[in-house]
Short mmCIF file of C-alpha atoms in Angstrom, two decimals:
data_model
loop_
_atom_site.label_atom_id
_atom_site.label_comp_id
_atom_site.label_asym_id
_atom_site.label_seq_id
_atom_site.Cartn_x
_atom_site.Cartn_y
_atom_site.Cartn_z
CA MET A 16 -0.08 -0.05 -0.27
CA LEU A 17 1.13 3.34 -1.10
CA LEU A 18 1.56 5.60 1.95
CA VAL A 19 1.82 9.18 1.72
CA ARG A 20 2.57 11.27 5.36
CA THR A 21 1.15 15.01 5.63
CA SER A 22 1.70 17.01 8.35
CA VAL A 23 -0.30 20.01 8.61
CA ALA A 24 1.68 22.63 10.42
CA LEU A 25 1.22 25.73 11.51
CA VAL A 26 0.85 26.24 15.09
CA GLY A 27 1.51 22.75 15.27
CA ALA A 28 -0.18 19.88 13.86
CA THR A 29 1.16 16.40 12.16
CA CYS A 30 -0.69 13.61 11.07
CA LEU A 31 -0.82 10.20 8.87
CA VAL A 32 -2.43 10.24 5.48
CA SER A 33 -3.54 6.91 3.68
CA PHE A 34 -4.17 6.69 0.21
CA ALA A 35 -5.66 2.93 0.13
CA PRO A 36 -5.33 1.87 -3.55
CA LEU A 37 -8.18 1.80 -5.62
CA ALA A 38 -9.21 -2.41 -5.23
CA THR A 39 -12.26 -4.13 -4.09
CA GLY A 40 -12.72 -6.16 -1.77
CA GLN A 41 -11.70 -5.80 1.96
CA ASP A 42 -8.64 -4.65 1.62
CA ALA A 43 -9.39 -1.57 -0.74
CA VAL A 44 -11.35 -0.05 2.80
CA ASP A 45 -8.54 1.24 5.05
CA THR A 46 -10.63 4.51 5.75
CA GLY A 47 -11.31 6.02 9.31
CA ALA A 48 -9.75 2.89 11.39
CA GLY A 49 -9.31 4.63 14.49
CA THR A 50 -11.60 7.58 14.80
CA GLY A 51 -9.84 9.98 17.52
CA ALA A 52 -8.53 7.46 18.77
CA ASP A 53 -5.39 7.16 16.21
CA THR A 54 -4.99 11.20 17.06
CA LYS A 55 -2.36 12.22 19.05
CA THR A 56 -4.07 15.49 19.38
CA ALA A 57 -3.34 19.02 21.28
CA SER A 58 -0.26 19.62 19.17
CA GLY A 59 -2.71 18.14 16.46
CA LYS A 60 -0.77 14.69 15.81
CA LEU A 61 -2.77 12.37 13.56
CA GLY A 62 -1.99 8.82 12.68
CA ALA A 63 -0.77 5.81 14.11
CA THR A 64 -3.04 3.20 13.09
CA SER A 65 -2.30 3.85 9.35
CA HIS A 66 0.28 1.20 8.68
CA GLY A 67 2.53 1.51 5.88
CA GLU A 68 4.88 -1.09 4.07
CA ALA A 69 8.20 -2.08 6.84
CA GLY A 70 10.93 0.38 5.05
CA ASP A 71 8.58 3.13 4.33
CA GLN A 72 9.94 6.51 4.94
CA SER A 73 9.43 9.94 4.27
CA TRP A 74 10.45 13.47 4.91
CA THR A 75 8.16 16.62 4.78
CA VAL A 76 8.55 20.12 4.17
CA ARG A 77 5.52 22.72 5.37
CA LEU A 78 5.37 25.99 5.79
CA GLY A 79 2.25 27.76 7.94
CA LEU A 80 0.88 31.31 7.44
CA TYR A 81 -1.42 32.88 9.60
CA ASP A 82 -2.25 36.52 9.58
CA ARG A 83 -5.12 38.77 11.64
CA ASP A 84 -5.34 42.27 10.91
CA ASP A 85 -7.32 44.49 13.46
CA SER A 86 -4.72 47.58 13.05
CA GLY A 87 -6.69 50.66 14.70
CA GLY A 88 -7.77 47.65 16.97
CA GLY A 89 -11.67 48.12 15.11
CA GLY A 90 -12.39 44.24 16.01
CA GLY A 91 -12.76 42.11 18.48
CA ASN A 92 -11.66 44.09 21.70
CA PRO A 93 -12.17 47.63 21.04
CA PHE A 94 -9.47 49.04 23.45
CA LEU A 95 -6.79 46.46 21.97
CA ASP A 96 -4.89 45.99 18.11
CA GLU A 97 -5.59 42.05 18.28
CA SER A 98 -3.41 42.35 14.84
CA LEU A 99 -1.17 38.70 14.78
CA THR A 100 0.63 36.90 12.45
CA ILE A 101 2.61 33.39 12.91
CA ILE A 102 4.97 32.25 10.02
CA GLU A 103 5.81 28.14 11.01
CA PRO A 104 8.18 26.34 9.21
CA ALA A 105 8.02 22.39 9.92
CA VAL A 106 9.95 19.38 9.27
CA ILE A 107 8.88 15.94 9.70
CA TYR A 108 10.58 12.71 9.49
CA ASP A 109 8.65 9.08 9.21
CA ASN A 110 9.58 5.72 9.41
CA GLN A 111 7.39 2.31 8.94
CA VAL A 112 10.31 0.60 10.56
CA SER A 113 8.38 -2.97 10.19
CA ASP A 114 4.83 -4.08 9.91
CA ASP A 115 3.94 -3.58 13.11
CA PHE A 116 6.00 -0.55 14.43
CA GLY A 117 6.87 2.94 12.79
CA TYR A 118 7.35 6.70 14.33
CA ASP A 119 7.98 10.07 13.24
CA VAL A 120 9.55 13.23 14.37
CA LYS A 121 8.71 16.91 14.31
CA PHE A 122 10.24 20.18 14.49
CA SER A 123 8.73 22.88 14.38
CA TYR A 124 9.10 26.67 15.43
CA ASP A 125 7.12 29.48 15.12
CA LEU A 126 7.74 33.22 14.60
CA VAL A 127 4.53 35.23 15.86
CA SER A 128 4.37 39.17 15.49
CA SER A 129 1.12 40.40 17.51
CA ALA A 130 0.72 43.83 18.71
CA SER A 131 0.27 42.33 21.91
CA ILE A 132 3.93 41.73 22.41
CA ASP A 133 4.75 44.57 20.82
CA GLY A 134 2.29 46.41 23.19
CA LEU A 135 4.91 46.11 26.00
CA SER A 136 7.47 48.40 24.46
CA ASP A 137 5.05 51.02 25.43
CA TYR A 138 6.05 50.21 28.96
CA PRO A 139 9.90 51.44 28.96
CA ALA A 140 10.62 49.79 32.40
CA SER A 141 8.87 46.94 31.80
CA ALA A 142 10.81 43.38 32.74
CA GLN A 143 10.82 42.40 29.50
CA SER A 144 10.68 43.96 25.70
CA GLY A 145 8.24 42.43 23.71
CA ALA A 146 10.74 41.57 20.52
CA SER A 147 11.99 38.27 23.10
CA GLY A 148 9.38 36.59 23.78
CA ASP A 149 8.11 35.62 19.57
CA ASN A 150 10.13 32.71 19.20
CA TYR A 151 8.49 28.99 19.86
CA PHE A 152 9.88 25.67 19.40
CA SER A 153 8.31 22.10 19.63
CA LEU A 154 9.85 18.27 18.99
CA ASP A 155 7.44 15.86 18.49
CA PHE A 156 7.82 12.23 18.91
CA GLY A 157 4.62 9.53 17.71
CA PHE A 158 5.24 5.83 17.93
CA ARG A 159 2.45 3.40 16.43
CA HIS A 160 2.96 -0.22 17.26
CA LYS A 161 -0.48 -2.88 15.29
CA LEU A 162 -0.85 -5.21 17.95
CA SER A 163 -3.16 -7.14 15.96
CA ASN A 164 -4.91 -7.46 12.21
CA THR A 165 -7.93 -5.42 13.95
CA ASP A 166 -5.95 -3.35 17.33
CA ASN A 167 -3.68 -0.50 16.94
CA LEU A 168 -1.67 1.42 19.74
CA SER A 169 -0.30 4.66 19.31
CA TRP A 170 1.37 6.92 21.90
CA HIS A 171 3.36 9.92 22.04
CA ILE A 172 6.00 12.10 23.88
CA ASP A 173 6.26 16.04 23.18
CA VAL A 174 8.08 19.42 24.34
CA ALA A 175 7.69 22.89 23.51
CA THR A 176 9.00 26.16 24.57
CA GLU A 177 9.27 29.58 24.78
CA TYR A 178 10.60 32.76 26.08
CA ASP A 179 7.78 32.43 28.75
CA TYR A 180 6.13 29.07 28.23
CA THR A 181 7.25 25.22 28.54
CA SER A 182 4.74 22.48 27.85
CA PHE A 183 5.54 18.74 28.11
CA GLY A 184 2.98 15.80 26.89
CA VAL A 185 2.21 12.70 26.88
CA GLY A 186 -0.61 10.45 26.11
CA GLY A 187 -1.76 7.77 23.92
CA GLY A 188 -4.51 5.82 21.73
CA TRP A 189 -5.91 2.11 20.86
CA SER A 190 -8.38 1.03 18.52
CA HIS A 191 -9.98 -1.69 17.70
CA GLU A 192 -12.13 -2.85 14.64
CA PHE A 193 -14.84 -5.00 14.24
CA GLU A 194 -17.48 -6.79 11.72
CA GLU A 195 -14.25 -6.86 8.71
CA ARG A 196 -13.91 -3.52 9.57
CA ASP A 197 -17.49 -1.52 8.87
CA ALA A 198 -17.18 -0.16 12.17
CA SER A 199 -14.23 0.65 14.51
CA LEU A 200 -13.87 1.92 18.38
CA SER A 201 -11.01 4.09 19.61
CA LEU A 202 -9.98 5.72 23.13
CA ASN A 203 -7.26 8.19 23.35
CA LEU A 204 -6.37 9.92 26.07
CA ASN A 205 -3.78 12.76 26.33
CA LEU A 206 -1.82 14.73 29.11
CA TYR A 207 -0.25 17.70 29.24
CA GLU A 208 1.58 19.52 31.76
CA ASP A 209 2.66 23.58 31.28
CA ILE A 210 4.49 26.11 33.16
CA ILE A 211 4.09 29.62 32.36
CA GLN A 212 5.94 32.52 33.21
CA PRO A 213 3.13 35.47 33.29
CA ILE A 214 3.97 38.47 31.66
CA ARG A 215 1.38 41.55 32.38
CA PHE A 216 0.33 43.50 30.00
CA ASP A 217 2.61 46.24 31.53
CA GLY A 218 5.76 44.35 31.36
CA SER A 219 6.05 43.07 34.69
CA THR A 220 6.51 39.43 35.50
CA ASP A 221 4.34 37.45 38.45
CA ALA A 222 5.95 34.01 39.60
CA ASP A 223 5.79 30.91 37.81
CA GLU A 224 2.82 29.13 36.94
CA SER A 225 1.03 25.69 35.90
CA ARG A 226 -1.42 24.57 34.25
CA THR A 227 -2.62 20.72 33.62
CA SER A 228 -4.31 19.77 30.28
CA ILE A 229 -6.08 15.74 30.52
CA ALA A 230 -8.68 15.08 27.82
CA GLY A 231 -9.82 11.49 26.68
CA THR A 232 -11.84 10.97 23.57
CA ILE A 233 -14.18 8.09 22.39
CA GLY A 234 -14.58 7.63 18.71
CA TRP A 235 -16.68 5.72 16.51
CA TYR A 236 -16.38 5.27 12.87
CA GLN A 237 -19.22 3.70 10.27
CA VAL A 238 -19.23 2.49 7.02
CA LEU A 239 -22.73 3.35 6.66
CA GLY A 240 -23.42 2.40 3.09
CA PRO A 241 -21.15 1.57 -0.35
CA ARG A 242 -20.46 4.98 -0.76
CA THR A 243 -20.99 6.36 2.52
CA HIS A 244 -19.13 6.08 5.99
CA GLY A 245 -18.74 8.82 8.42
CA GLU A 246 -17.40 8.74 12.26
CA PHE A 247 -18.66 10.38 15.55
CA GLY A 248 -17.19 10.97 19.13
CA LEU A 249 -17.23 12.77 22.30
CA THR A 250 -14.35 14.07 23.98
CA PHE A 251 -14.01 15.35 27.81
CA SER A 252 -11.21 17.57 28.93
CA ASP A 253 -9.92 19.02 32.52
CA GLN A 254 -7.65 22.10 32.68
CA SER A 255 -6.46 23.54 36.16
CA GLY A 256 -4.07 26.07 37.28
CA PHE A 257 -3.19 29.49 35.18
CA LEU A 258 -5.93 29.52 31.83
CA GLU A 259 -5.57 33.82 31.81
CA THR A 260 -3.53 34.67 29.41
CA ALA A 261 -0.89 37.12 31.00
CA TYR A 262 -1.11 39.81 29.50
CA ASN A 263 -4.46 40.16 28.64
CA TYR A 264 -6.52 43.18 30.70
CA VAL A 265 -9.63 44.45 31.40
CA ILE A 266 -10.93 48.59 30.96
CA GLU A 267 -13.15 49.37 33.55
CA GLU A 268 -14.52 52.74 32.04
CA ASN A 269 -15.29 55.60 34.86
CA SER A 270 -15.00 59.00 33.63
CA VAL A 271 -15.48 60.40 37.23
CA SER A 272 -12.98 59.25 39.35
CA GLY A 273 -10.55 57.80 36.60
CA SER A 274 -7.86 58.80 34.38
CA ALA A 275 -6.76 58.70 30.75
CA VAL A 276 -5.87 54.94 30.26
CA PRO A 277 -2.58 55.14 28.28
CA ASN A 278 -1.79 53.13 24.87
CA GLN A 279 -5.35 52.09 24.06
CA SER A 280 -6.62 51.95 20.54
CA ILE A 281 -9.50 54.37 21.24
CA PRO A 282 -8.89 56.72 24.16
CA VAL A 283 -10.72 55.65 27.06
CA VAL A 284 -10.73 57.12 31.23
CA GLY A 285 -11.14 54.92 33.79
CA TYR A 286 -8.91 52.02 35.41
CA ILE A 287 -7.08 49.37 34.37
CA ASP A 288 -6.13 45.88 35.76
CA THR A 289 -5.52 42.45 34.74
CA GLU A 290 -7.63 39.30 33.45
CA GLU A 291 -8.76 37.10 35.98
CA LEU A 292 -10.25 33.82 35.39
CA PRO A 293 -11.12 30.62 37.00
CA ASP A 294 -8.29 27.78 37.62
CA SER A 295 -10.34 25.31 35.92
CA ARG A 296 -12.23 24.37 33.26
CA THR A 297 -14.49 21.12 31.96
CA ARG A 298 -14.98 20.88 27.95
CA THR A 299 -17.20 18.81 26.55
CA ALA A 300 -17.64 18.60 22.62
CA LEU A 301 -19.54 16.12 20.59
CA PHE A 302 -18.84 16.00 16.83
CA GLY A 303 -19.40 14.17 13.58
CA ARG A 304 -19.28 14.06 9.59
CA VAL A 305 -20.70 11.61 7.11
CA ARG A 306 -19.23 11.46 3.71
CA HIS A 307 -20.92 10.40 0.51
CA GLY A 308 -19.88 9.30 -2.59
CA LEU A 309 -21.61 10.62 -5.89
CA SER A 310 -19.28 9.20 -8.09
CA ASP A 311 -15.82 8.19 -8.23
CA THR A 312 -14.38 12.02 -8.67
CA ASP A 313 -16.71 13.49 -6.50
CA ALA A 314 -17.71 13.35 -2.58
CA ILE A 315 -19.53 15.54 -0.13
CA GLU A 316 -19.36 15.85 3.21
CA LEU A 317 -21.38 17.44 5.98
CA GLY A 318 -19.53 17.78 9.54
CA ALA A 319 -20.84 19.02 12.92
CA ARG A 320 -19.59 19.74 16.02
CA LEU A 321 -21.18 20.57 19.38
CA TYR A 322 -19.64 22.53 22.26
CA ASP A 323 -19.83 22.95 25.80
CA ASP A 324 -17.92 23.57 29.19
CA ASP A 325 -18.54 24.86 32.34
CA TRP A 326 -17.32 28.79 31.59
CA GLY A 327 -20.84 29.28 30.03
CA ILE A 328 -19.60 28.91 26.48
CA ALA A 329 -21.75 26.92 23.99
CA ALA A 330 -20.89 26.86 20.58
CA TRP A 331 -21.55 24.38 17.01
CA ASP A 332 -19.97 24.27 13.98
CA LEU A 333 -21.37 22.65 11.02
CA THR A 334 -19.06 22.31 7.86
CA PRO A 335 -20.40 21.13 4.23
CA ARG A 336 -17.74 20.36 1.93
CA TRP A 337 -17.07 18.95 -1.72
CA LEU A 338 -14.23 16.57 -3.37
CA HIS A 339 -13.33 16.12 -6.51
CA GLU A 340 -10.34 14.88 -8.32
CA PHE A 341 -9.51 15.63 -11.17
CA GLU A 342 -8.53 13.71 -14.37
CA SER A 343 -4.70 14.94 -13.41
CA GLY A 344 -4.90 13.65 -10.30
CA LEU A 345 -5.43 16.88 -8.58
CA LEU A 346 -7.37 16.63 -5.54
CA MET A 347 -9.66 19.62 -4.87
CA ASP A 348 -11.30 20.44 -1.56
CA LEU A 349 -13.72 23.09 -0.95
CA ARG A 350 -15.56 23.80 2.35
CA TYR A 351 -17.27 26.09 3.85
CA ARG A 352 -17.53 26.50 7.62
CA TYR A 353 -20.15 28.70 10.19
CA TYR A 354 -19.46 28.75 13.39
CA THR A 355 -21.16 30.48 16.85
CA GLN A 356 -20.47 30.94 20.31
CA ASP A 357 -21.73 31.92 23.00
CA ALA A 358 -19.61 34.51 25.54
CA ALA A 359 -18.30 33.25 28.82
CA ASP A 360 -20.05 33.77 32.12
CA TYR A 361 -16.95 36.36 32.58
CA TRP A 362 -16.73 38.44 29.10
CA SER A 363 -18.32 41.83 28.85
CA GLU A 364 -17.19 44.33 26.06
CA SER A 365 -16.91 46.84 28.68
CA PHE A 366 -16.96 47.15 32.45
CA THR A 367 -17.88 50.17 34.69
CA GLY A 368 -17.27 51.46 38.02
CA THR A 369 -17.81 54.18 40.62
CA GLY A 370 -14.23 53.40 41.69
CA PRO A 371 -10.90 51.78 41.49
CA THR A 372 -10.55 48.53 39.53
CA ALA A 373 -11.87 46.81 43.00
CA ASP A 374 -14.92 47.25 41.51
CA LEU A 375 -14.18 44.75 39.48
CA PRO A 376 -15.59 41.18 39.31
CA THR A 377 -13.75 38.43 40.49
CA PHE A 378 -13.24 37.20 37.36
CA ARG A 379 -13.52 39.02 34.44
CA THR A 380 -12.13 39.47 30.52
CA GLN A 381 -12.49 41.36 27.47
CA ASP A 382 -11.08 38.36 25.71
CA SER A 383 -12.72 38.81 22.31
CA ASP A 384 -12.35 35.26 21.80
CA LEU A 385 -14.15 34.88 24.48
CA GLY A 386 -17.13 37.04 23.79
CA GLU A 387 -20.25 36.42 21.75
CA PHE A 388 -19.11 36.16 17.85
CA ASN A 389 -20.24 34.23 14.97
CA SER A 390 -17.52 33.39 11.79
CA SER A 391 -18.22 32.18 8.11
CA LEU A 392 -14.77 30.86 6.57
CA LEU A 393 -14.51 29.47 2.63
CA GLY A 394 -11.87 26.97 2.26
CA SER A 395 -10.12 25.55 -0.33
CA HIS A 396 -7.34 22.97 -0.12
CA TRP A 397 -5.33 21.34 -3.10
CA MET A 398 -3.10 18.23 -3.50
CA TRP A 399 -1.69 16.47 -6.01
CA GLY A 400 1.19 14.07 -6.59
CA ARG A 401 2.29 10.41 -4.77
CA GLU A 402 5.81 9.41 -4.12
CA LYS A 403 6.27 13.48 -3.75
CA GLN A 404 3.47 15.35 -3.29
CA TRP A 405 2.83 19.17 -2.78
CA ASP A 406 -0.83 20.85 -0.97
CA LEU A 407 -1.83 23.90 -0.79
CA GLY A 408 -4.36 25.44 1.52
CA VAL A 409 -5.81 28.80 1.40
CA ASN A 410 -8.87 29.93 3.83
CA TYR A 411 -10.37 33.23 4.48
CA LEU A 412 -12.67 33.27 8.04
CA SER A 413 -14.96 36.10 8.22
CA ARG A 414 -15.90 37.44 12.50
CA SER A 415 -19.32 39.12 12.75
CA ASP A 416 -16.74 41.19 15.52
CA GLY A 417 -14.31 42.15 13.02
CA LEU A 418 -11.65 40.11 13.47
CA ASP A 419 -11.60 38.11 10.33
CA HIS A 420 -8.31 36.55 9.21
CA ILE A 421 -6.81 33.83 6.70
CA PHE A 422 -4.61 30.58 6.85
CA LEU A 423 -2.50 29.47 4.68
CA SER A 424 -0.48 26.08 4.06
CA LEU A 425 2.01 25.26 1.98
CA GLY A 426 3.70 21.31 1.80
CA TRP A 427 6.05 19.27 0.13
CA THR A 428 6.29 15.16 1.02
CA THR A 429 8.32 12.84 -0.51
CA SER A 430 8.07 9.25 0.43
CA TYR A 431 10.74 6.57 -0.74
CA MET B 4 -19.08 52.30 21.47
CA LEU B 5 -21.23 50.98 18.50
CA PRO B 6 -23.05 47.82 19.35
CA ARG B 7 -21.74 44.94 17.12
CA ASP B 8 -23.33 42.29 15.58
CA HIS B 9 -22.59 38.96 17.57
CA GLY B 10 -25.36 36.71 16.09
CA ALA B 11 -27.68 34.55 17.62
CA GLY B 12 -25.29 31.82 19.80
CA PRO B 13 -27.27 30.49 22.68
CA THR B 14 -31.03 29.62 20.73
CA LEU B 15 -29.56 28.17 17.94
CA ALA B 16 -26.67 26.52 20.00
CA LYS B 17 -30.07 24.62 21.86
CA ASN B 18 -31.79 24.31 18.71
CA MET B 19 -28.93 22.51 17.04
CA ARG B 20 -28.76 19.84 19.71
CA LYS B 21 -32.16 18.82 19.10
CA ILE B 22 -31.12 18.32 15.17
CA LEU B 23 -27.93 16.64 15.47
CA ILE B 24 -28.50 14.01 18.64
CA PRO B 25 -31.11 12.71 16.73
CA LEU B 26 -29.03 12.67 13.47
CA ALA B 27 -26.28 11.07 15.15
CA LEU B 28 -28.63 7.77 16.95
CA LEU B 29 -30.33 7.87 13.35
CA LEU B 30 -26.99 7.02 11.68
CA ALA B 31 -25.87 4.81 14.36
CA ALA B 32 -28.69 2.27 14.34
CA SER B 33 -28.65 2.74 10.01
CA SER B 34 -24.97 1.22 10.47
CA CYS B 35 -26.53 -2.24 11.97
CA ASN B 36 -26.80 -3.03 8.15
CA THR B 37 -23.71 -4.48 7.05
CA VAL B 38 -21.98 -3.46 3.86
CA GLU B 39 -20.39 -6.40 2.02
CA PHE B 40 -17.01 -6.28 1.24
CA TYR B 41 -17.17 -6.30 -2.55
CA GLU B 42 -19.44 -3.14 -2.34
CA LYS B 43 -16.74 -1.30 -0.28
CA GLY B 44 -14.53 -0.70 -3.07
CA GLU B 45 -15.64 3.12 -3.82
CA LEU B 46 -14.81 3.84 -0.38
CA SER B 47 -11.25 4.16 -0.79
CA SER B 48 -11.07 6.40 -3.95
CA PRO B 49 -8.57 9.36 -2.95
CA VAL B 50 -12.12 11.71 -2.45
CA MET B 51 -13.53 9.47 0.12
CA ASP B 52 -10.39 8.95 2.08
CA MET B 53 -11.37 10.76 5.70
CA GLY B 54 -7.92 10.07 6.99
CA GLN B 55 -6.74 12.82 4.59
CA GLU B 56 -9.39 14.71 6.14
CA ARG B 57 -8.57 14.32 9.35
CA THR B 58 -4.34 16.10 8.30
CA LEU B 59 -7.19 18.81 7.36
CA SER B 60 -8.38 18.70 10.38
CA ALA B 61 -6.15 18.93 12.23
CA PHE B 62 -4.64 21.67 10.66
CA HIS B 63 -8.23 23.42 10.54
CA GLN B 64 -9.00 22.74 14.14
CA LYS B 65 -5.51 24.03 15.86
CA VAL B 66 -6.63 27.00 13.87
CA HIS B 67 -9.98 27.46 14.73
CA TYR B 68 -9.40 26.72 18.43
CA SER B 69 -6.84 29.06 19.53
CA THR B 70 -9.36 31.64 18.26
CA GLU B 71 -12.03 30.46 19.69
CA GLY B 72 -13.84 29.92 22.75
CA ALA B 73 -14.89 26.33 21.92
CA ALA B 74 -11.84 24.32 21.77
CA GLY B 75 -12.20 20.33 21.38
CA GLY B 76 -13.44 17.52 19.01
CA LEU B 77 -12.02 15.78 16.31
CA GLY B 78 -8.23 14.90 16.47
CA THR B 79 -7.23 17.51 19.70
CA THR B 80 -7.47 17.44 23.31
CA ALA B 81 -8.69 21.13 24.19
CA GLY B 82 -6.11 22.70 25.90
CA GLY B 83 -1.99 21.80 27.06
CA GLY B 84 1.12 21.78 24.25
CA CYS B 85 1.05 25.12 22.55
CA GLY B 86 0.10 27.64 25.09
CA CYS B 87 -2.85 29.14 22.81
CA TYR B 88 -5.95 27.97 24.21
#
């Protein structure tokens, strides 16, 4: 079987892609074995149940670009310029050592340019200049074991670091196929331990904080018909520790006793204080998608997700897609995604008070990502070649609060 | 400060649950019909390859989850590893 391994980068995502050869019968169906459970996740790494032939190797080079232009702070938080650009090159090596064991290694680097980091330079006396906090490195190791014709096991270890953040991750997944591969069950568990040095909006620093994230996913893949299959799953996650964004702040507008707050996108009189959020969070996400083949070269898909957490955010998204393979072998994937979310209980577009920041709620945020909004995405992904494969993804997302962004991905993989 | 259009999230979210959960149960029930092995060939065509989709999902979800309040679902742990959500 020809295996083409591809990884997706931009803020760190890697996975395996399995192209089953056209054939008939059982051997032809190598799709979806391992919903969720074969996903090594928080770093976005998938795979592990896709076993190639012993000796298969591949190298992938990938470049991701994310850009959000909020010049002047017109979108999202009105006081804050939330412009952000991330450029991420990544290299991935994959080796199928034997019929039942393989591994992959991924190194990625993120160059992050954000108005939030640059904003630290507005405070000359700050402990850190903005320029020193925008480099992120990560190294991921993934291992996959074929336990039997029906059972697969995967596990991973990761480390990531930047100026004020270090993360260690470990996790694993198990999948089991049923009934001549008509279905498979998968279980996945991941644990991340993060260490954060809080650098506040004015450049001051607090003592190191920690954050623990643990998540489990149960998934089910099912062949629903000769031309239809789908996968469904439930993820439960729990986070504890420092869950704020250290440099986020809130503005208490108070024109009576306050004073002009410096370095804001719009003039404001009042007080400024740090964002405060609870030190625990549990999330539940129910998701699924069904794909139906219209012909040998066309397929449509509908995906959906429901989300709920104990910070008060409820959200859902819906993603219809169309895939088409041209005679040349070029594979086109067009998608639309609609997403909507409620605001977190602690979010407010504006805070007002009668006195200094002591009047603010214990938990408060003006982070636009925790506010109420909806978004629409139009995306396309193009892929061509087999042993030497190229792919290009172009996506534009429009948000109701004005924080539109674009993200691109360009990859090249050689297999031998 | 000018009011902005934030959509109708809460009500729609509740309505979506009413629609999607029964749909998921319906799909699960339909899976009781086994598809013969010789009928599955078309599922291996490139446009039907959901393994490839997981690649794309990881990419999209990472971007989405780091810029939205809702993280979690296919291909992610909803926290840890990048400091972005």
